[in-house]
GROMACS .gro file of C-alpha atoms in nm:
model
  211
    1UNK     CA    1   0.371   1.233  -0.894
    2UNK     CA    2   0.264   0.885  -1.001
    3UNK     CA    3  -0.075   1.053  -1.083
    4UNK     CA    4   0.059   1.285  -1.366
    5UNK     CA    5   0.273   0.944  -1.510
    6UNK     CA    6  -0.073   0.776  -1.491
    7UNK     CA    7  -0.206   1.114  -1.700
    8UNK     CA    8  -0.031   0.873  -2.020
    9UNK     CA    9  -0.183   0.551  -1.955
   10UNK     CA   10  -0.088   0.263  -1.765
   11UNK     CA   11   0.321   0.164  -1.742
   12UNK     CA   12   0.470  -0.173  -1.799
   13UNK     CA   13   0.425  -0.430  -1.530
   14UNK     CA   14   0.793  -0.359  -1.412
   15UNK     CA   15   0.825  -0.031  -1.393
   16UNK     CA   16   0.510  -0.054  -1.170
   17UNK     CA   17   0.645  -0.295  -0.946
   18UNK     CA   18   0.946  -0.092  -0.935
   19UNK     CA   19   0.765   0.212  -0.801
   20UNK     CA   20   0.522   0.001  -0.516
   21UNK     CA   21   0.858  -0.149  -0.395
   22UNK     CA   22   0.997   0.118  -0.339
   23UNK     CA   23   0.676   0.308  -0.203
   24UNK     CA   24   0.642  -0.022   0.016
   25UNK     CA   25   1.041   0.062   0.130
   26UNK     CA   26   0.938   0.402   0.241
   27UNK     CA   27   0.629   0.325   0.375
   28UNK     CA   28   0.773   0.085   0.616
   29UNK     CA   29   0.970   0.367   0.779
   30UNK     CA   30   0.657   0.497   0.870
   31UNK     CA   31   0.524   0.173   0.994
   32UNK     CA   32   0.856   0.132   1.191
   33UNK     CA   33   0.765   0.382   1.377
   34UNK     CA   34   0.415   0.275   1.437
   35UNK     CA   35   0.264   0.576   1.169
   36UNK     CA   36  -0.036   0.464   0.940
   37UNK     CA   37  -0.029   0.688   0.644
   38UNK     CA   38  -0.387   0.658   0.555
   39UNK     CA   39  -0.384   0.828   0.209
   40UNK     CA   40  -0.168   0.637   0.024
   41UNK     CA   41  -0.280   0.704  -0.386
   42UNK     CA   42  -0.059   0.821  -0.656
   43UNK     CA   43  -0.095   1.178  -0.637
   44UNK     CA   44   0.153   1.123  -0.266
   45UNK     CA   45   0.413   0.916  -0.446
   46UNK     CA   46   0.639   1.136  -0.587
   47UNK     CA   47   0.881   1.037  -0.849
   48UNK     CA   48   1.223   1.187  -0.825
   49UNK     CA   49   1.531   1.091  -0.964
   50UNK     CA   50   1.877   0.967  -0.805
   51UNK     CA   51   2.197   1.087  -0.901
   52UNK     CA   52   2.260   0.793  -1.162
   53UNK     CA   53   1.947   0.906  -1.304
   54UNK     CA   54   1.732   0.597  -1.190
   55UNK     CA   55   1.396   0.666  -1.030
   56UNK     CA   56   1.366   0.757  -0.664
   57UNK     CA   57   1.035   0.761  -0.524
   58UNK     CA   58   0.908   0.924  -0.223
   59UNK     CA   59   0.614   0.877  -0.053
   60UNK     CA   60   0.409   1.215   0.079
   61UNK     CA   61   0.172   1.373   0.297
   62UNK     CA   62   0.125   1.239   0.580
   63UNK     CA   63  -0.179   1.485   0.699
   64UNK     CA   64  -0.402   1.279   0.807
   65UNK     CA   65  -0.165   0.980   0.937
   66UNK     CA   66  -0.261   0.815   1.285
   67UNK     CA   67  -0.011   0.751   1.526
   68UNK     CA   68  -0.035   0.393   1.651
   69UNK     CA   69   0.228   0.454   1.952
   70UNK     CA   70   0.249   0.626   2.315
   71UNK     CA   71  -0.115   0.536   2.379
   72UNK     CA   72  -0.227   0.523   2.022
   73UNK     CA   73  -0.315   0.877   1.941
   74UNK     CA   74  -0.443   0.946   1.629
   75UNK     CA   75  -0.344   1.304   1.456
   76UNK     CA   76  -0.726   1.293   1.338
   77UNK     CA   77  -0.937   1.252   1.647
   78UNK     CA   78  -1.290   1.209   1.486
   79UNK     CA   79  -1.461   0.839   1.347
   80UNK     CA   80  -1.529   1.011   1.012
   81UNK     CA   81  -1.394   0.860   0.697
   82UNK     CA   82  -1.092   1.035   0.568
   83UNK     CA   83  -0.914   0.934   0.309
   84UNK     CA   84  -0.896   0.888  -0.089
   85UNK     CA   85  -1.210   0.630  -0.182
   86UNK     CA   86  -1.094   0.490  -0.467
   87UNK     CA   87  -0.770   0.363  -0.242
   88UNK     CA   88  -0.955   0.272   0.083
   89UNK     CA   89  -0.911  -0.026   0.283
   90UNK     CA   90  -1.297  -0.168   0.386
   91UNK     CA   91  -1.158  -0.122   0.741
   92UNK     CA   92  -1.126   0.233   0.646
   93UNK     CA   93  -1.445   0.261   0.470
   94UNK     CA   94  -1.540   0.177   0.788
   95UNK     CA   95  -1.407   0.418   1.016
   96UNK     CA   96  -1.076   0.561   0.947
   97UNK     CA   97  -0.971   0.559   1.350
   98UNK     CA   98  -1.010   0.186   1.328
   99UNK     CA   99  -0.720   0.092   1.094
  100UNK     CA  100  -0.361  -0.049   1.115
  101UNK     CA  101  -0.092  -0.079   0.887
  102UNK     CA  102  -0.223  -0.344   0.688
  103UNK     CA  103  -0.452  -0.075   0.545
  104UNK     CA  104  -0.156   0.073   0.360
  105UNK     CA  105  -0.076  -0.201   0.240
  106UNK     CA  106  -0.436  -0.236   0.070
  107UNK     CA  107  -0.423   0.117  -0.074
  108UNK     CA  108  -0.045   0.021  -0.238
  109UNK     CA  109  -0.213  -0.305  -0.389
  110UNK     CA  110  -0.467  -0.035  -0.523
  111UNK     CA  111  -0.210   0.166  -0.699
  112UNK     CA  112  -0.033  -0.132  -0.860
  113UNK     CA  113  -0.307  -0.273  -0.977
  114UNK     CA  114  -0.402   0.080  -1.133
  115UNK     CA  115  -0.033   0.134  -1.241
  116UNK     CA  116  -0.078  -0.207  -1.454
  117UNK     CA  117  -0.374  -0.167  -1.617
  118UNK     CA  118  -0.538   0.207  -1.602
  119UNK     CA  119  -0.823   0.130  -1.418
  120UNK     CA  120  -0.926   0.113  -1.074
  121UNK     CA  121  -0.993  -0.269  -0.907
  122UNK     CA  122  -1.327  -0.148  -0.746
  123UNK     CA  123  -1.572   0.062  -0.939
  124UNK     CA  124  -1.921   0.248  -0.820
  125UNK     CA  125  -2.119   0.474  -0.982
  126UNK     CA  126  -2.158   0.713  -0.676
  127UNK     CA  127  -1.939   0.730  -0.316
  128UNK     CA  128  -2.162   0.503  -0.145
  129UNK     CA  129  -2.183   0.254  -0.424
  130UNK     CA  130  -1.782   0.209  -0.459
  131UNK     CA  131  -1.741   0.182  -0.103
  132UNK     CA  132  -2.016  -0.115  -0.076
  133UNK     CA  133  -1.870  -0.243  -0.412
  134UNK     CA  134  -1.476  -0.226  -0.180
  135UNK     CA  135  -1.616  -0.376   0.119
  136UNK     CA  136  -1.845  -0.657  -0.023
  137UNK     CA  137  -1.748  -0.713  -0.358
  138UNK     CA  138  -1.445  -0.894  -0.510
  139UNK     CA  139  -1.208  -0.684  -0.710
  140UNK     CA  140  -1.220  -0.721  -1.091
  141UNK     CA  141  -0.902  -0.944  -1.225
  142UNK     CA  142  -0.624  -0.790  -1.412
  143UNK     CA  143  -0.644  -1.060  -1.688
  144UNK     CA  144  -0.278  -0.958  -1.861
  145UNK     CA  145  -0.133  -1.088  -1.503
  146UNK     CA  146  -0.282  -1.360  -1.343
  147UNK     CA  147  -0.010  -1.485  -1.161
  148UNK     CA  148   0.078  -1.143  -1.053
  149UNK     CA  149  -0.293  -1.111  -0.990
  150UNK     CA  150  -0.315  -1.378  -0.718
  151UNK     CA  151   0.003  -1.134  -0.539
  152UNK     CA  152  -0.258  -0.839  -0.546
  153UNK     CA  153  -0.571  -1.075  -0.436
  154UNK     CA  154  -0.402  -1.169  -0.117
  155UNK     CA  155  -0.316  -0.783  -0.012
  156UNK     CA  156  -0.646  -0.711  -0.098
  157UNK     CA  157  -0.853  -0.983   0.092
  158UNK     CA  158  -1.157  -0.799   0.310
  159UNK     CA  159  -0.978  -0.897   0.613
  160UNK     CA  160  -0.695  -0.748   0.730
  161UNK     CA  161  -0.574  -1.063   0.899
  162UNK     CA  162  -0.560  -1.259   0.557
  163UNK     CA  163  -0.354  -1.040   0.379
  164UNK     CA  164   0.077  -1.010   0.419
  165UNK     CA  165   0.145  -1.000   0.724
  166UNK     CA  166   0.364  -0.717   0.651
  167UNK     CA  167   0.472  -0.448   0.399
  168UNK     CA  168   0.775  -0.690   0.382
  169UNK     CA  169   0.590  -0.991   0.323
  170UNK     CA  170   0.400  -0.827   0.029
  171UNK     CA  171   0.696  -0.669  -0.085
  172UNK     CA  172   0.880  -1.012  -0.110
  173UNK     CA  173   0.540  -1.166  -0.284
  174UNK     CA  174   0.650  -0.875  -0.552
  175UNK     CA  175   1.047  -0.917  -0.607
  176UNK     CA  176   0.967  -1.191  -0.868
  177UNK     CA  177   0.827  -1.023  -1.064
  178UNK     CA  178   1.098  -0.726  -1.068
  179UNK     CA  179   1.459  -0.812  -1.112
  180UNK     CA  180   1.559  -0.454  -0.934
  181UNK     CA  181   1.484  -0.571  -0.597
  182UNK     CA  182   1.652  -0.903  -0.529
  183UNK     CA  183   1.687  -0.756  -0.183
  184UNK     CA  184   1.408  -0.549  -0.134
  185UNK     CA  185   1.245  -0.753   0.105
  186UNK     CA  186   1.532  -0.817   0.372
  187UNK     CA  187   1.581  -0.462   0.348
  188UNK     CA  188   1.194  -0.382   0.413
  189UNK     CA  189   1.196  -0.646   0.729
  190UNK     CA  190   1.519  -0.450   0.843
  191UNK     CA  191   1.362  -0.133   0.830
  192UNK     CA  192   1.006  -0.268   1.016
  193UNK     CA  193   1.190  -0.503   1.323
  194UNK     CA  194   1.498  -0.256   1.389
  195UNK     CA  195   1.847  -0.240   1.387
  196UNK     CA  196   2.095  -0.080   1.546
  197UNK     CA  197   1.997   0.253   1.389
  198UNK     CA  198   1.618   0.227   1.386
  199UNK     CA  199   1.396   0.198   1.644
  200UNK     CA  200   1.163  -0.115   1.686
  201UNK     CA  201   0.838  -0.099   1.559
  202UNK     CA  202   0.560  -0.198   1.800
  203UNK     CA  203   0.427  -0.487   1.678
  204UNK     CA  204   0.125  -0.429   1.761
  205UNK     CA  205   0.053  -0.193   1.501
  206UNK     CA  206   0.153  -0.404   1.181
  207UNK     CA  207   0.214  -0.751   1.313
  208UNK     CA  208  -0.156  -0.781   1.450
  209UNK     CA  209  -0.237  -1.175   1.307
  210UNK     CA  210  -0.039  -1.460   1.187
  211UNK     CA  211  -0.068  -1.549   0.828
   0.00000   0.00000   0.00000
Protein backbone atom coordinates (compact mmCIF):
# COMPACT_ATOMS: atom_id res chain seq x y z
CA UNK A 1 0.00 0.00 0.00
CA UNK A 2 0.93 3.64 -0.59
CA UNK A 3 1.73 3.67 3.20
CA UNK A 4 4.67 1.12 3.06
CA UNK A 5 6.04 3.29 -0.37
CA UNK A 6 5.71 6.31 1.98
CA UNK A 7 7.89 3.97 4.68
CA UNK A 8 11.04 5.48 2.07
CA UNK A 9 10.24 9.01 1.99
CA UNK A 10 8.26 11.09 -0.16
CA UNK A 11 8.09 10.14 -4.26
CA UNK A 12 8.59 12.53 -7.09
CA UNK A 13 5.79 14.91 -7.84
CA UNK A 14 4.73 12.59 -10.83
CA UNK A 15 4.66 9.50 -9.66
CA UNK A 16 2.35 11.02 -6.95
CA UNK A 17 0.05 12.49 -9.25
CA UNK A 18 0.09 9.32 -11.04
CA UNK A 19 -1.19 7.35 -8.07
CA UNK A 20 -4.16 10.20 -6.85
CA UNK A 21 -5.35 10.00 -10.53
CA UNK A 22 -5.78 6.97 -10.60
CA UNK A 23 -7.15 6.64 -6.88
CA UNK A 24 -9.46 9.66 -8.06
CA UNK A 25 -10.48 7.09 -11.26
CA UNK A 26 -11.49 4.45 -8.84
CA UNK A 27 -12.93 6.46 -6.42
CA UNK A 28 -15.38 7.87 -8.79
CA UNK A 29 -16.87 4.41 -9.31
CA UNK A 30 -17.81 4.59 -5.93
CA UNK A 31 -19.19 8.03 -6.19
CA UNK A 32 -21.10 6.84 -9.35
CA UNK A 33 -22.89 4.93 -7.44
CA UNK A 34 -23.61 7.42 -4.78
CA UNK A 35 -20.86 5.51 -2.08
CA UNK A 36 -18.68 7.94 0.12
CA UNK A 37 -15.65 6.02 1.08
CA UNK A 38 -14.85 7.92 4.15
CA UNK A 39 -11.34 6.53 4.90
CA UNK A 40 -9.50 7.36 2.13
CA UNK A 41 -5.41 7.42 3.45
CA UNK A 42 -2.62 5.51 2.01
CA UNK A 43 -2.70 2.47 3.92
CA UNK A 44 -6.36 1.69 1.43
CA UNK A 45 -4.57 2.47 -1.81
CA UNK A 46 -3.04 -0.44 -2.85
CA UNK A 47 -0.39 -0.52 -5.44
CA UNK A 48 -0.50 -3.40 -7.84
CA UNK A 49 0.93 -3.84 -11.02
CA UNK A 50 -0.62 -4.34 -14.67
CA UNK A 51 0.45 -6.79 -17.00
CA UNK A 52 2.97 -4.33 -18.86
CA UNK A 53 4.35 -3.90 -15.55
CA UNK A 54 3.06 -0.22 -15.00
CA UNK A 55 1.40 0.58 -11.69
CA UNK A 56 -2.22 -0.25 -11.04
CA UNK A 57 -3.70 1.13 -8.07
CA UNK A 58 -6.68 0.11 -6.22
CA UNK A 59 -8.46 1.76 -3.80
CA UNK A 60 -9.72 -0.41 -0.48
CA UNK A 61 -11.90 -0.86 2.34
CA UNK A 62 -14.78 0.43 2.15
CA UNK A 63 -15.95 -0.46 5.96
CA UNK A 64 -17.15 2.32 7.03
CA UNK A 65 -18.51 3.90 3.57
CA UNK A 66 -22.06 5.66 3.68
CA UNK A 67 -24.43 5.01 1.15
CA UNK A 68 -25.81 8.27 -0.24
CA UNK A 69 -28.74 6.44 -2.34
CA UNK A 70 -32.30 4.65 -1.78
CA UNK A 71 -33.05 7.05 1.08
CA UNK A 72 -29.52 7.81 2.04
CA UNK A 73 -28.61 5.06 4.40
CA UNK A 74 -25.49 5.15 5.87
CA UNK A 75 -23.62 1.57 6.59
CA UNK A 76 -22.53 3.41 9.97
CA UNK A 77 -25.68 4.59 11.66
CA UNK A 78 -24.17 6.61 14.64
CA UNK A 79 -22.95 10.74 14.53
CA UNK A 80 -19.56 9.65 15.93
CA UNK A 81 -16.43 10.53 14.06
CA UNK A 82 -15.01 7.67 12.15
CA UNK A 83 -12.42 7.89 10.11
CA UNK A 84 -8.45 8.39 9.77
CA UNK A 85 -7.69 12.13 11.43
CA UNK A 86 -4.87 12.98 9.79
CA UNK A 87 -7.08 12.59 6.32
CA UNK A 88 -10.40 14.09 7.55
CA UNK A 89 -12.49 16.48 5.82
CA UNK A 90 -13.66 19.43 8.64
CA UNK A 91 -17.16 18.25 7.58
CA UNK A 92 -16.08 14.97 8.88
CA UNK A 93 -14.39 16.21 11.87
CA UNK A 94 -17.61 17.25 12.33
CA UNK A 95 -19.78 14.41 12.19
CA UNK A 96 -18.96 11.69 9.87
CA UNK A 97 -22.96 11.07 8.90
CA UNK A 98 -22.88 14.59 7.59
CA UNK A 99 -20.51 14.24 4.59
CA UNK A 100 -20.68 13.90 0.75
CA UNK A 101 -18.35 13.07 -1.78
CA UNK A 102 -16.49 16.11 -1.78
CA UNK A 103 -15.02 14.77 1.47
CA UNK A 104 -13.05 12.21 -0.50
CA UNK A 105 -11.93 14.35 -2.43
CA UNK A 106 -10.33 16.33 0.64
CA UNK A 107 -8.77 13.18 2.10
CA UNK A 108 -7.06 12.43 -1.70
CA UNK A 109 -5.71 16.15 -1.64
CA UNK A 110 -4.33 14.92 1.85
CA UNK A 111 -2.45 12.06 0.45
CA UNK A 112 -0.90 14.00 -2.45
CA UNK A 113 0.15 16.53 -0.62
CA UNK A 114 1.81 13.86 1.81
CA UNK A 115 3.00 11.78 -1.25
CA UNK A 116 4.99 15.12 -2.35
CA UNK A 117 6.57 16.14 0.48
CA UNK A 118 6.51 13.52 3.61
CA UNK A 119 4.58 15.40 5.81
CA UNK A 120 1.11 15.86 6.65
CA UNK A 121 -0.70 19.52 5.54
CA UNK A 122 -2.35 19.85 9.06
CA UNK A 123 -0.41 19.14 12.20
CA UNK A 124 -1.62 18.97 16.14
CA UNK A 125 0.04 17.89 18.93
CA UNK A 126 -2.94 15.80 20.33
CA UNK A 127 -6.48 14.53 18.43
CA UNK A 128 -8.32 17.48 19.40
CA UNK A 129 -5.62 19.92 18.50
CA UNK A 130 -5.20 18.55 14.71
CA UNK A 131 -8.76 18.47 14.20
CA UNK A 132 -9.19 22.33 15.34
CA UNK A 133 -5.84 22.97 13.48
CA UNK A 134 -8.07 20.97 10.02
CA UNK A 135 -11.14 22.82 10.59
CA UNK A 136 -9.87 26.40 11.39
CA UNK A 137 -6.52 26.61 10.29
CA UNK A 138 -5.00 26.95 6.79
CA UNK A 139 -2.87 24.10 5.61
CA UNK A 140 0.92 24.64 5.57
CA UNK A 141 2.26 25.29 1.74
CA UNK A 142 4.25 22.74 -0.05
CA UNK A 143 6.91 25.37 -1.06
CA UNK A 144 8.76 22.90 -3.87
CA UNK A 145 5.17 23.26 -5.78
CA UNK A 146 3.44 26.30 -5.66
CA UNK A 147 1.64 26.14 -8.66
CA UNK A 148 0.71 22.64 -7.93
CA UNK A 149 0.00 23.97 -4.47
CA UNK A 150 -2.82 26.34 -5.48
CA UNK A 151 -4.45 22.67 -7.25
CA UNK A 152 -4.34 21.20 -3.60
CA UNK A 153 -5.59 24.65 -1.85
CA UNK A 154 -8.77 24.62 -3.80
CA UNK A 155 -9.67 20.73 -2.86
CA UNK A 156 -8.86 21.59 0.42
CA UNK A 157 -10.90 24.87 1.05
CA UNK A 158 -13.09 24.48 4.58
CA UNK A 159 -16.10 24.43 2.52
CA UNK A 160 -17.16 21.80 0.65
CA UNK A 161 -18.93 24.01 -1.84
CA UNK A 162 -15.57 25.85 -2.83
CA UNK A 163 -13.67 23.04 -3.69
CA UNK A 164 -13.96 20.84 -7.41
CA UNK A 165 -16.99 20.33 -8.00
CA UNK A 166 -16.11 16.85 -8.69
CA UNK A 167 -13.47 14.07 -8.45
CA UNK A 168 -13.31 14.90 -12.24
CA UNK A 169 -12.88 18.43 -11.92
CA UNK A 170 -9.92 17.93 -9.48
CA UNK A 171 -8.66 15.25 -11.41
CA UNK A 172 -8.48 17.51 -14.58
CA UNK A 173 -6.88 20.48 -12.22
CA UNK A 174 -4.08 17.49 -11.89
CA UNK A 175 -3.45 16.12 -15.63
CA UNK A 176 -0.95 19.04 -16.12
CA UNK A 177 1.02 18.24 -14.10
CA UNK A 178 1.23 14.38 -15.22
CA UNK A 179 1.73 13.57 -18.83
CA UNK A 180 0.10 9.85 -18.14
CA UNK A 181 -3.33 11.09 -18.01
CA UNK A 182 -4.08 13.28 -21.00
CA UNK A 183 -7.49 11.67 -20.67
CA UNK A 184 -7.96 11.03 -17.25
CA UNK A 185 -10.46 13.48 -16.72
CA UNK A 186 -13.08 12.67 -19.58
CA UNK A 187 -12.71 9.29 -18.45
CA UNK A 188 -13.42 10.26 -14.63
CA UNK A 189 -16.67 12.48 -15.83
CA UNK A 190 -17.66 9.25 -17.87
CA UNK A 191 -17.46 7.11 -15.04
CA UNK A 192 -19.45 9.83 -12.46
CA UNK A 193 -22.55 10.99 -15.18
CA UNK A 194 -23.05 7.38 -16.84
CA UNK A 195 -22.95 5.69 -19.89
CA UNK A 196 -24.43 3.08 -21.42
CA UNK A 197 -22.77 0.61 -19.04
CA UNK A 198 -22.84 2.52 -15.77
CA UNK A 199 -25.47 3.66 -13.92
CA UNK A 200 -26.06 7.49 -13.23
CA UNK A 201 -24.85 8.84 -10.24
CA UNK A 202 -27.37 10.86 -8.21
CA UNK A 203 -26.28 14.08 -8.29
CA UNK A 204 -27.15 14.87 -5.33
CA UNK A 205 -24.50 13.19 -3.63
CA UNK A 206 -21.34 14.76 -5.45
CA UNK A 207 -22.77 17.54 -7.54
CA UNK A 208 -24.23 19.40 -4.36
CA UNK A 209 -22.96 23.34 -5.38
CA UNK A 210 -21.82 25.07 -8.42
CA UNK A 211 -18.27 26.14 -8.54
Amino acid sequence: DLAAVLRAGKVPVATAIDYVIQACLGIAEAHALGIVHRDLKPGNLFLTRRPDGSPLLKVVDFGIAKVDVAGDVALTQTASVIGSPAYMSPEQVRSSRSVDARSDQWSLAVILYELISDRYPFRGTSLTDLAVTIATEPHLPLGEAPELDEVIARALQKDPARRYVDVAAFVAALQPFCAKHRDAAEVCARILYGDADRPTMPREAVRVAPE
